[in-house]
Amino acid sequence: MPVASPIISTASGEDALNALTELVRPDLEACNRLIVDRMQSPVALIPQLAAHIVAAGGKRLRPLLTLAAARLCGYRGDRHVALAACVEFIHTATLLHDDVVDESALRRGQASANALFGNKPSVLVGDFLFARAFQVMVEDGDLAVLAILSNAAATIAEGEVLQLVTQNDTATTEEQYLQVIEGKTAALFAAATRIGAVVARRPAAEVEALDAYGRNLGTAFQLTDDALDYSARQEQLGKTVGDDFREGKITLPVLLAFARGSEAERGFWRRTLEAREQGEADLAEAQALMQRHGALRDTVGRAQHYGDAALAALATFPDGPERRALAGIVAFCIARAR
Amino acid sequence: MPVASPIISTASGEDALNALTELVRPDLEACNRLIVDRMQSPVALIPQLAAHIVAAGGKRLRPLLTLAAARLCGYRGDRHVALAACVEFIHTATLLHDDVVDESALRRGQASANALFGNKPSVLVGDFLFARAFQVMVEDGDLAVLAILSNAAATIAEGEVLQLVTQNDTATTEEQYLQVIEGKTAALFAAATRIGAVVARRPAAEVEALDAYGRNLGTAFQLTDDALDYSARQEQLGKTVGDDFREGKITLPVLLAFARGSEAERGFWRRTLEAREQGEADLAEAQALMQRHGALRDTVGRAQHYGDAALAALATFPDGPERRALAGIVAFCIARAR
């Protein structure tokens, strides 16, 4: 049992992501080669469309987590490389399907795959990548890993459906909102890090600790994302502001502003998000209401709370470059909103 | 090595399907219970939407094939029941995604799930069922089965994408068309029957024989379907006629009529299917051209050719009620068009 030591990360934001990337660079490069290699198909449109989203400058955050978690657990083999690619394939598949269902015009600062190729290919190429992820897992041959990622895939779909159900409904509870983001985002983060401990054949306590790290990190990541969608910082990240607002997504900033608002303000939220009658000035008004009620500040504060829980979960592991890099990622996920 | 005996089926059409259903009724009922049980989720919209398509009076053709193939191989356990449910989940997921991409108004004679619930839930519930299939396979715990169905899932997606690529292109070759239907339809039929031999731990020759039976059967099934889409028989089956025509799908009846047509007729096909300029009378004109060139007759003839190959593959197995029932299914698949 390693001695718990305080988790300190001096890095913040992009520095932390760069540090993690540097730490596992050979593994990440092998993973990137494998991603390109395994998204090939005799049907040329598949790699074309997949390349559009895979080559779009993604951070590879989830596969990085798998690679670093395996190294944190002292793993010395190379199974984690293929499994990190599986995690990215599943993530890419959900992005492709999410673009379709959300009609987002932008993804990672570029035209989304469905805007460029149409909805049909996006759905089907997503299906292909999902199937391909399972083919690669089968080649790896570990039922424990297959269980982790098939469970995560089911949970992601449940979270996405629940998000649709709560969409345009200002009576959504914070509990439901948390269920949505734990499903659509945190489940894959948790699976990504959990796999690291599983390939290293570590005891249950470490498997659960890495699961808790990933789950809390993913929750913090999504809370931050939801705050950013109403924040000026967002434009610097090359993403459009107000996507959630236009779609009537009920996120925590909305729930907080709604709960703290006057009856007139609640009327505003009902009109814009439930009835979806939105005018030119409404996004600015929504941002002003959030400012007035500290909704973004408190959403980021909540993200910090989950970030702290992620850091605490790392205490199970001995200090070292991997633990410091993973701790830094907590700062990266939250710093985007500051 | 069983003595090959001639494969004779006196049953035809619905009788054959009923005979197969009766033969494995207890297994099928267990499979149906498992399907309802495993499509549950705390997110109520998931079972609601899934029930719409699962309860829509599907024939359960693919799970029936798995159940009967396992019994044909002398299997006495119950793993085939859960795996038949997996096959149906994957099939249902592809239907849901196919409805989205094809904008079909009708599916099995009822309003399609996406017409009723919208595209978004259909994509996501399809994803859920796909993930759930893999969860059930992981519980079953056989990597050989996971390989079969993950390969099939990837091949299905490739076939569907290739179908999009060839859509609206009258220069599509018969070879490409066959690649499409082998992917989108025959691959899952082949997987469904192959699994029967795998759970029974039969030698490779029988595994391959059942694979060949399923693959040829699936090809015959799809060829028949493509003929039916231009046939008056179709209306008796509660499906709309001319869906493929309206979408500009390039199927064998079109390829045959195009190849055998005059330059003026080719102009008709290019206008209606490539430029997609279609008027009131065009579907009737398409049907007349197919009639003139024997395009439907020859498509069904081709289906019969694949049906014969499916029957020949059954010769590996001893005569008995299972073999007779599976032979009857060949007649069922083709008789629909007569």
XYZ file of C-alpha atoms in Angstrom:
676
model
C 0.000 0.000 0.000
C 1.750 3.189 -1.120
C 1.870 6.063 1.323
C -0.638 8.753 0.459
C 1.099 12.006 -0.319
C -0.489 15.348 -1.137
C -1.268 15.790 -4.801
C 0.203 18.991 -6.083
C 0.190 20.184 -9.640
C 1.917 23.422 -10.502
C 1.152 23.124 -14.198
C -2.110 24.520 -15.459
C -4.098 24.479 -18.641
C -2.293 23.704 -21.873
C 1.008 23.133 -20.050
C -0.527 20.198 -18.214
C -1.862 18.648 -21.418
C 1.531 19.091 -23.075
C 3.276 17.511 -20.095
C 1.044 14.445 -20.245
C 1.460 14.200 -24.019
C 5.268 14.381 -23.678
C 5.293 11.756 -20.945
C 3.662 9.092 -23.113
C 4.741 10.363 -26.547
C 6.023 7.046 -27.964
C 2.833 5.288 -26.826
C 0.676 8.085 -28.223
C 2.467 7.967 -31.565
C 1.956 4.202 -31.728
C -1.700 4.758 -30.846
C -2.089 7.388 -33.566
C -0.562 5.040 -36.152
C -2.919 2.304 -35.044
C -5.918 4.634 -35.285
C -5.065 5.556 -38.877
C -4.299 1.938 -39.704
C -7.489 0.493 -38.257
C -9.895 3.070 -39.635
C -9.041 1.864 -43.145
C -11.688 0.126 -45.226
C -12.115 -0.862 -48.873
C -15.020 1.600 -48.800
C -13.032 4.791 -49.296
C -15.603 7.158 -47.821
C -15.075 5.570 -44.399
C -11.420 6.567 -43.891
C -12.111 9.890 -45.654
C -14.854 10.840 -43.244
C -13.113 9.331 -40.213
C -9.920 11.213 -41.073
C -11.863 14.445 -41.125
C -12.759 14.069 -37.485
C -9.673 12.169 -36.325
C -7.288 14.554 -38.060
C -9.181 17.615 -36.873
C -6.636 18.329 -34.166
C -8.311 16.419 -31.373
C -6.408 16.437 -28.129
C -6.627 12.656 -27.811
C -7.492 13.301 -24.182
C -9.213 9.961 -23.566
C -6.530 7.728 -25.108
C -3.898 9.792 -23.277
C -5.667 8.892 -20.046
C -5.555 5.180 -20.865
C -1.880 5.341 -21.796
C -0.885 7.287 -18.681
C -3.058 5.222 -16.340
C -1.420 2.009 -17.568
C 2.042 3.489 -17.009
C 0.991 4.799 -13.592
C 0.191 1.183 -12.741
C 3.646 0.068 -13.834
C 2.419 -1.668 -16.988
C 5.269 -2.515 -19.357
C 3.500 -4.218 -22.282
C 1.789 -2.653 -25.276
C -1.846 -3.751 -25.012
C -2.768 -0.309 -23.686
C -1.890 1.233 -27.069
C -4.569 -0.718 -28.971
C -7.083 -0.240 -26.187
C -6.449 3.510 -26.125
C -7.273 3.473 -29.849
C -10.541 1.645 -29.050
C -11.430 4.363 -26.550
C -10.811 7.007 -29.219
C -12.869 5.089 -31.808
C -15.813 4.922 -29.422
C -15.411 8.606 -28.622
C -15.263 9.479 -32.330
C -18.353 7.372 -33.026
C -20.305 9.234 -30.352
C -19.105 12.586 -31.748
C -20.322 11.602 -35.218
C -23.702 10.554 -33.860
C -23.849 13.587 -31.612
C -23.243 15.903 -34.561
C -26.141 14.298 -36.346
C -28.532 14.530 -33.484
C -27.490 17.999 -32.424
C -27.205 19.505 -35.866
C -24.048 21.261 -34.662
C -22.446 23.365 -37.323
C -19.022 23.314 -35.759
C -16.954 20.652 -34.107
C -13.421 21.355 -32.982
C -13.490 24.625 -34.880
C -14.066 22.989 -38.260
C -17.190 22.170 -40.173
C -18.673 19.096 -38.531
C -18.584 15.844 -40.459
C -22.317 15.857 -40.982
C -22.330 19.440 -42.245
C -19.700 18.396 -44.793
C -20.750 14.858 -45.677
C -24.416 14.733 -44.670
C -26.142 12.956 -41.818
C -26.284 9.551 -43.453
C -22.550 8.844 -43.743
C -21.949 10.239 -40.255
C -24.328 7.742 -38.671
C -22.907 4.817 -40.646
C -19.230 5.704 -40.226
C -19.913 6.087 -36.508
C -21.366 2.578 -36.561
C -18.280 1.327 -38.388
C -15.877 2.855 -35.854
C -17.905 1.443 -33.002
C -17.779 -2.037 -34.548
C -14.092 -1.639 -35.333
C -13.388 -0.781 -31.676
C -14.979 -4.086 -30.677
C -12.996 -5.966 -33.332
C -9.758 -4.556 -31.900
C -10.838 -5.448 -28.349
C -11.635 -8.989 -29.465
C -8.140 -9.258 -30.968
C -6.774 -8.082 -27.625
C -8.794 -10.906 -26.134
C -9.594 -9.707 -22.600
C -13.237 -10.130 -21.560
C -12.707 -7.722 -18.640
C -11.850 -4.930 -21.077
C -14.747 -5.854 -23.354
C -17.036 -5.625 -20.332
C -15.726 -2.186 -19.395
C -16.173 -0.682 -22.837
C -19.476 -2.361 -23.699
C -20.865 -1.132 -20.369
C -19.521 2.345 -21.064
C -21.065 2.348 -24.546
C -24.492 1.434 -23.161
C -24.210 4.081 -20.448
C -23.181 6.742 -22.972
C -26.261 5.998 -25.081
C -28.472 6.136 -21.989
C -26.988 9.500 -21.029
C -27.520 10.884 -24.521
C -31.140 9.710 -24.609
C -31.772 11.164 -21.153
C -30.327 14.434 -22.419
C -32.917 14.433 -25.199
C -35.680 13.697 -22.724
C -34.688 16.598 -20.462
C -34.047 18.957 -23.372
C -36.392 21.956 -23.435
C -37.630 21.114 -19.930
C -36.744 23.690 -17.282
C -38.229 21.381 -14.627
C -35.158 19.133 -15.061
C -33.513 18.487 -11.708
C -29.821 18.835 -10.932
C -29.835 15.125 -10.217
C -31.087 14.377 -13.727
C -28.524 16.746 -15.164
C -25.747 14.932 -13.303
C -27.094 11.620 -14.578
C -26.870 12.974 -18.122
C -23.269 14.127 -17.887
C -22.144 11.054 -15.967
C -23.546 9.022 -18.829
C -22.589 11.014 -21.871
C -19.121 12.070 -20.693
C -17.870 10.659 -17.389
C -18.523 6.988 -18.225
C -15.972 6.934 -21.045
C -13.384 8.860 -19.000
C -13.851 6.279 -16.212
C -13.535 3.390 -18.658
C -10.429 4.935 -20.237
C -8.557 5.170 -16.944
C -9.935 1.921 -15.477
C -8.528 -0.035 -18.425
C -5.050 1.168 -17.437
C -5.260 -0.658 -14.111
C -6.896 -3.721 -15.680
C -4.182 -4.342 -18.286
C -1.595 -3.952 -15.507
C -3.504 -6.575 -13.471
C -3.597 -4.307 -10.419
C -5.733 -5.081 -7.349
C -9.357 -3.951 -7.156
C -8.571 -0.920 -4.994
C -6.383 0.570 -7.715
C -8.880 -0.306 -10.453
C -11.579 1.507 -8.492
C -9.277 4.442 -7.710
C -8.545 4.977 -11.397
C -12.232 4.576 -12.192
C -13.039 7.264 -9.615
C -10.321 9.528 -10.986
C -11.687 9.227 -14.528
C -15.324 9.575 -13.528
C -14.762 12.701 -11.451
C -12.456 14.153 -14.081
C -15.056 13.566 -16.793
C -17.759 15.211 -14.700
C -15.509 18.215 -14.082
C -14.714 18.336 -17.811
C -18.384 18.398 -18.810
C -19.391 20.942 -16.168
C -16.621 23.174 -17.495
C -17.797 22.585 -21.068
C -21.320 23.561 -20.123
C -20.085 26.768 -18.505
C -17.909 27.530 -21.536
C -20.891 27.302 -23.849
C -22.076 30.610 -22.400
C -18.644 32.131 -21.941
C -16.566 34.492 -24.039
C -13.566 32.186 -23.473
C -15.292 29.720 -25.753
C -14.662 31.822 -28.845
C -10.927 31.642 -28.181
C -11.242 27.855 -28.320
C -12.618 27.993 -31.850
C -16.076 26.817 -30.900
C -19.333 28.642 -31.286
C -20.927 30.139 -28.189
C -24.563 29.433 -27.420
C -24.970 26.013 -29.102
C -26.597 24.610 -25.963
C -28.852 27.658 -25.701
C -30.033 27.381 -29.296
C -30.766 23.675 -28.875
C -32.588 24.198 -25.595
C -30.175 21.992 -23.662
C -30.767 22.180 -19.947
C -27.310 22.474 -18.382
C -26.260 23.439 -14.883
C -25.722 27.155 -15.670
C -29.346 27.271 -16.854
C -30.639 25.333 -13.854
C -28.831 27.665 -11.441
C -29.964 30.858 -13.198
C -33.514 29.503 -13.398
C -33.657 28.506 -9.722
C -32.246 31.858 -8.605
C -34.245 33.979 -11.029
C -37.390 36.054 -10.631
C -40.696 34.903 -12.079
C -40.081 37.174 -15.073
C -36.661 35.617 -15.605
C -38.136 32.140 -15.454
C -40.534 33.271 -18.136
C -37.515 34.195 -20.242
C -35.995 30.711 -19.825
C -39.305 29.029 -20.565
C -39.813 31.071 -23.697
C -36.288 30.613 -25.049
C -35.556 27.027 -23.996
C -38.968 25.339 -23.733
C -40.938 27.162 -26.406
C -37.656 27.818 -28.229
C -38.737 31.257 -29.306
C -35.411 33.018 -29.519
C -34.602 36.483 -30.808
C -31.344 38.229 -31.683
C -30.645 39.583 -28.205
C -31.641 36.514 -26.220
C -28.243 34.833 -25.958
C -26.758 38.046 -24.556
C -29.675 38.245 -22.125
C -29.083 34.645 -21.041
C -25.425 35.438 -20.427
C -26.376 38.548 -18.425
C -28.772 36.549 -16.244
C -26.076 33.953 -15.582
C -23.663 36.725 -14.664
C -26.215 38.286 -12.312
C -26.804 35.010 -10.464
C -23.236 33.719 -10.479
C -24.362 30.685 -12.499
C -21.138 30.247 -14.479
C -18.950 30.906 -11.452
C -20.798 28.303 -9.428
C -20.789 25.790 -12.273
C -17.009 26.077 -12.476
C -16.924 25.830 -8.678
C -18.817 22.562 -8.952
C -16.320 21.419 -11.562
C -13.557 22.218 -9.095
C -15.302 20.061 -6.497
C -15.254 17.067 -8.857
C -11.704 17.929 -9.844
C -10.691 17.736 -6.185
C -12.319 14.317 -5.931
C -10.336 13.208 -8.993
C -7.122 14.395 -7.350
C -8.007 12.616 -4.122
C -8.462 9.352 -5.999
C -4.874 9.598 -7.242
C -3.583 9.459 -3.653
C -3.748 5.644 -3.861
C -0.741 5.778 -6.192
C 2.872 6.689 -5.390
C 4.176 10.082 -6.406
C 5.954 10.180 -9.760
C 5.793 11.729 -13.213
C 2.631 9.826 -14.220
C 0.706 10.834 -11.125
C 1.817 14.441 -11.483
C 0.818 14.472 -15.145
C -2.634 13.020 -14.394
C -3.077 15.544 -11.575
C -2.210 18.287 -14.043
C -5.010 17.130 -16.329
C -7.514 18.073 -13.651
C -6.210 21.619 -13.852
C -6.329 21.443 -17.653
C -9.970 20.417 -17.680
C -11.039 23.212 -15.390
C -8.597 25.949 -16.406
C -10.237 26.231 -19.833
C -13.090 28.114 -18.201
C -10.993 30.643 -16.309
C -19.271 -37.369 -41.943
C -23.008 -37.570 -42.568
C -24.137 -38.900 -45.913
C -25.279 -36.110 -48.171
C -28.900 -36.551 -49.089
C -30.968 -34.444 -51.452
C -32.515 -31.397 -49.821
C -36.193 -31.279 -50.474
C -38.615 -28.819 -49.051
C -42.267 -29.172 -49.859
C -43.294 -26.241 -47.702
C -43.275 -22.806 -49.255
C -43.652 -19.251 -48.088
C -45.376 -18.595 -44.795
C -45.793 -22.324 -44.133
C -42.029 -22.722 -44.025
C -41.596 -19.831 -41.621
C -44.339 -21.230 -39.397
C -42.726 -24.675 -39.453
C -39.388 -23.266 -38.330
C -41.066 -21.157 -35.652
C -42.937 -24.193 -34.329
C -39.772 -26.302 -34.314
C -37.919 -23.983 -31.935
C -40.917 -22.427 -30.184
C -39.689 -22.834 -26.561
C -36.292 -21.388 -27.511
C -37.934 -18.549 -29.412
C -40.187 -17.710 -26.488
C -37.181 -17.666 -24.153
C -35.403 -15.436 -26.670
C -38.368 -13.056 -26.852
C -38.480 -12.807 -23.064
C -34.783 -12.073 -22.987
C -35.158 -9.402 -25.660
C -37.840 -7.594 -23.662
C -35.868 -8.060 -20.456
C -32.567 -6.768 -21.809
C -33.910 -3.772 -23.676
C -34.975 -2.279 -20.338
C -33.244 0.852 -19.081
C -33.891 3.423 -16.347
C -34.255 5.853 -19.259
C -37.870 5.054 -20.156
C -37.713 6.308 -23.748
C -35.284 3.503 -24.610
C -37.625 0.548 -23.983
C -40.551 2.600 -25.346
C -38.858 3.207 -28.652
C -37.260 -0.242 -28.798
C -40.632 -1.853 -28.087
C -42.111 0.021 -31.016
C -39.791 -1.716 -33.417
C -39.407 -5.014 -31.554
C -43.150 -5.379 -30.961
C -43.975 -4.379 -34.538
C -44.567 -7.968 -35.548
C -41.110 -8.763 -36.807
C -40.639 -12.308 -37.998
C -37.550 -12.787 -35.836
C -36.013 -14.416 -38.878
C -32.392 -13.918 -37.856
C -32.716 -15.182 -34.263
C -34.774 -18.114 -35.596
C -31.796 -18.985 -37.782
C -29.426 -18.983 -34.807
C -31.781 -21.114 -32.731
C -32.376 -23.656 -35.496
C -28.712 -23.797 -36.554
C -27.656 -24.598 -32.994
C -30.247 -27.379 -32.783
C -29.216 -28.665 -36.208
C -25.728 -29.024 -34.728
C -27.080 -31.034 -31.817
C -26.551 -28.271 -29.266
C -28.361 -28.971 -25.989
C -27.501 -25.941 -23.836
C -29.134 -22.524 -23.731
C -26.401 -20.108 -24.789
C -27.936 -19.868 -28.252
C -31.011 -18.158 -26.780
C -29.051 -15.140 -25.496
C -26.940 -15.005 -28.642
C -30.039 -15.081 -30.844
C -31.230 -12.052 -28.873
C -27.891 -10.337 -29.611
C -28.387 -10.971 -33.319
C -31.856 -9.390 -33.120
C -30.523 -6.392 -31.163
C -27.897 -5.746 -33.816
C -30.513 -6.140 -36.538
C -32.868 -3.741 -34.737
C -30.068 -1.209 -34.283
C -29.330 -1.267 -38.003
C -33.046 -0.860 -38.792
C -33.220 2.187 -36.530
C -30.168 3.713 -38.168
C -31.392 2.727 -41.597
C -34.716 4.448 -40.993
C -32.850 7.597 -40.117
C -30.609 7.563 -43.110
C -33.272 6.487 -45.559
C -36.040 8.699 -44.265
C -38.403 5.774 -44.790
C -41.933 6.523 -43.799
C -42.903 2.912 -43.300
C -41.211 -0.023 -41.669
C -43.002 -3.308 -41.259
C -46.238 -1.622 -42.265
C -46.210 0.800 -39.329
C -44.902 4.301 -38.929
C -41.124 3.976 -38.615
C -39.565 4.777 -35.255
C -37.966 7.948 -36.548
C -41.191 9.188 -38.115
C -42.825 8.725 -34.715
C -40.027 9.679 -32.317
C -37.671 11.755 -34.460
C -34.229 10.999 -35.841
C -32.322 11.780 -32.678
C -33.764 9.088 -30.412
C -33.591 6.525 -33.223
C -29.836 6.987 -33.619
C -29.210 6.861 -29.883
C -31.510 3.944 -29.097
C -29.836 2.081 -31.958
C -26.504 2.778 -30.281
C -27.905 1.512 -26.990
C -29.128 -1.763 -28.516
C -25.811 -2.265 -30.241
C -23.941 -1.759 -26.969
C -26.412 -3.962 -25.127
C -25.795 -6.769 -27.644
C -22.100 -6.618 -26.810
C -22.830 -6.595 -23.079
C -24.875 -9.784 -23.459
C -22.118 -11.390 -25.554
C -19.551 -10.481 -22.905
C -21.744 -12.148 -20.275
C -21.837 -15.214 -22.505
C -18.059 -15.004 -22.469
C -17.025 -16.561 -25.802
C -14.448 -14.556 -27.766
C -15.228 -16.569 -30.908
C -18.817 -15.306 -30.847
C -17.686 -11.757 -30.094
C -15.400 -11.971 -33.121
C -18.229 -13.170 -35.379
C -20.633 -10.410 -34.420
C -18.106 -7.570 -34.236
C -16.885 -8.555 -37.712
C -20.464 -8.701 -38.942
C -21.229 -5.286 -37.461
C -18.238 -3.712 -39.218
C -19.176 -5.384 -42.508
C -22.788 -4.202 -42.228
C -21.625 -0.610 -41.763
C -19.292 -0.943 -44.761
C -22.136 -2.287 -46.890
C -24.427 0.543 -45.852
C -21.799 3.180 -46.621
C -21.064 1.579 -49.991
C -24.792 1.702 -50.696
C -24.723 5.459 -50.094
C -21.721 5.831 -52.368
C -23.405 3.952 -55.221
C -26.759 5.649 -54.665
C -27.887 7.780 -57.596
C -25.120 6.329 -59.774
C -26.330 4.239 -62.704
C -22.685 3.378 -63.486
C -22.705 1.089 -60.427
C -21.561 -2.407 -61.393
C -23.305 -5.638 -60.484
C -20.198 -6.520 -58.503
C -20.555 -3.383 -56.384
C -24.238 -4.102 -55.927
C -23.437 -7.609 -54.682
C -20.838 -6.155 -52.322
C -23.523 -3.856 -50.909
C -26.066 -6.581 -50.237
C -23.468 -9.026 -48.939
C -22.505 -6.345 -46.447
C -25.806 -4.857 -45.435
C -27.799 -8.115 -45.330
C -25.915 -11.370 -45.913
C -23.203 -10.745 -43.300
C -25.666 -10.839 -40.395
C -27.491 -13.894 -41.784
C -24.107 -15.657 -42.042
C -23.161 -14.636 -38.500
C -26.547 -15.756 -37.167
C -26.206 -19.277 -38.540
C -22.450 -19.582 -37.947
C -22.980 -18.944 -34.226
C -25.171 -22.042 -34.099
C -22.242 -24.260 -35.061
C -19.817 -22.378 -32.814
C -21.838 -22.790 -29.610
C -22.196 -26.490 -30.454
C -18.398 -26.687 -30.845
C -18.718 -28.343 -34.255
C -15.735 -28.802 -36.581
C -14.694 -26.082 -39.021
C -16.412 -27.739 -42.006
C -19.811 -27.438 -40.326
C -19.101 -23.896 -39.141
C -18.272 -22.926 -42.716
C -21.273 -24.822 -44.114
C -23.649 -22.906 -41.856
C -21.865 -19.672 -42.708
C -22.357 -20.428 -46.417
C -26.011 -21.322 -45.853
C -26.660 -18.028 -44.051
C -24.667 -15.901 -46.478
C -26.391 -17.316 -49.568
C -29.770 -17.169 -47.872
C -29.229 -13.522 -46.949
C -28.216 -12.658 -50.491
C -31.317 -14.408 -51.849
C -33.427 -12.576 -49.269
C -32.103 -9.157 -50.292
C -32.359 -9.825 -54.025
C -35.983 -10.792 -53.429
C -36.527 -7.655 -51.362
C -35.098 -5.510 -54.121
C -37.417 -7.119 -56.663
C -40.388 -6.701 -54.328
C -39.761 -2.987 -54.041
C -41.014 -2.653 -57.631
C -43.663 -5.355 -57.380
C -47.370 -5.268 -56.717
C -46.877 -8.162 -54.282
C -45.191 -5.673 -51.997
C -48.427 -3.907 -51.152
C -49.849 -7.159 -49.822
C -46.915 -7.258 -47.399
C -47.888 -3.913 -45.892
C -44.875 -2.080 -47.240
C -44.793 0.837 -49.620
C -43.767 0.192 -53.202
C -41.107 2.331 -54.820
C -39.086 3.348 -51.733
C -35.849 2.373 -53.475
C -36.917 4.245 -56.615
C -37.688 7.442 -54.733
C -34.356 7.294 -52.894
C -32.430 6.581 -56.067
C -31.097 3.262 -54.768
C -29.319 1.321 -57.461
C -30.546 -2.258 -57.098
C -30.269 -5.217 -59.459
C -33.667 -4.673 -61.139
C -32.471 -1.178 -62.075
C -29.066 -2.377 -63.238
C -30.653 -5.034 -65.457
C -33.257 -2.686 -66.950
C -30.591 -0.039 -67.492
C -28.159 -2.433 -69.192
C -30.879 -3.827 -71.453
C -32.543 -0.509 -72.187
C -32.383 1.833 -75.166
C -30.518 5.118 -74.966
C -33.837 6.865 -74.299
C -34.588 4.467 -71.473
C -31.178 5.073 -69.942
C -32.033 8.751 -70.052
C -35.143 7.951 -68.046
C -33.096 6.150 -65.377
C -30.526 8.921 -65.256
C -33.190 11.586 -64.859
C -35.180 9.749 -62.193
C -32.374 8.108 -60.188
C -29.323 10.326 -60.725
C -30.887 13.744 -61.105
C -33.790 12.534 -58.978
C -36.310 14.426 -61.016
C -39.387 12.265 -60.587
C -42.947 12.886 -61.681
C -46.240 11.195 -60.843
C -46.068 8.575 -63.592
C -42.401 7.685 -63.273
C -42.695 4.774 -60.851
C -45.238 3.108 -63.164
C -42.887 3.748 -66.087
C -39.986 2.197 -64.158
C -42.126 -0.860 -63.455
C -43.101 -1.097 -67.121
C -39.464 -0.955 -68.236
C -38.567 -3.685 -65.774
C -41.421 -5.777 -67.083
C -40.307 -5.227 -70.691
C -36.743 -6.342 -69.949
C -37.546 -9.145 -67.528
C -35.602 -7.357 -64.827
C -37.741 -8.531 -61.898
C -38.002 -12.071 -63.249
C -34.232 -12.294 -63.619
C -33.590 -10.745 -60.207
C -35.781 -13.405 -58.630
C -33.966 -15.963 -60.774
C -30.693 -14.755 -59.305
C -32.215 -15.054 -55.857
C -33.108 -18.637 -56.699
C -29.476 -19.274 -57.669
C -28.274 -18.118 -54.233
C -31.114 -20.039 -52.633
C -29.884 -23.205 -54.329
C -26.394 -22.551 -52.975
C -27.885 -22.181 -49.488
C -29.652 -25.514 -49.875
C -26.457 -27.161 -51.119
C -24.605 -25.963 -48.011
C -27.121 -27.811 -45.837
C -26.074 -31.128 -47.406
C -23.242 -31.321 -44.859
C -25.850 -32.049 -42.193
C -27.967 -35.159 -41.691
C -31.597 -35.079 -42.710
C -34.008 -34.241 -39.921
C -36.616 -31.705 -38.861
C -34.061 -28.897 -38.377
C -32.527 -29.344 -41.799
C -35.933 -29.540 -43.432
C -37.053 -26.388 -41.609
C -33.932 -24.470 -42.644
C -34.369 -25.677 -46.220
C -37.935 -24.403 -46.110
C -36.688 -20.938 -45.155
C -34.975 -20.695 -48.520
C -38.371 -21.129 -50.136
C -39.840 -18.601 -47.716
C -37.288 -15.961 -48.619
C -37.852 -16.333 -52.339
C -41.563 -17.183 -52.404
C -42.430 -13.693 -51.161
C -41.728 -12.391 -54.635
C -43.840 -14.872 -56.541
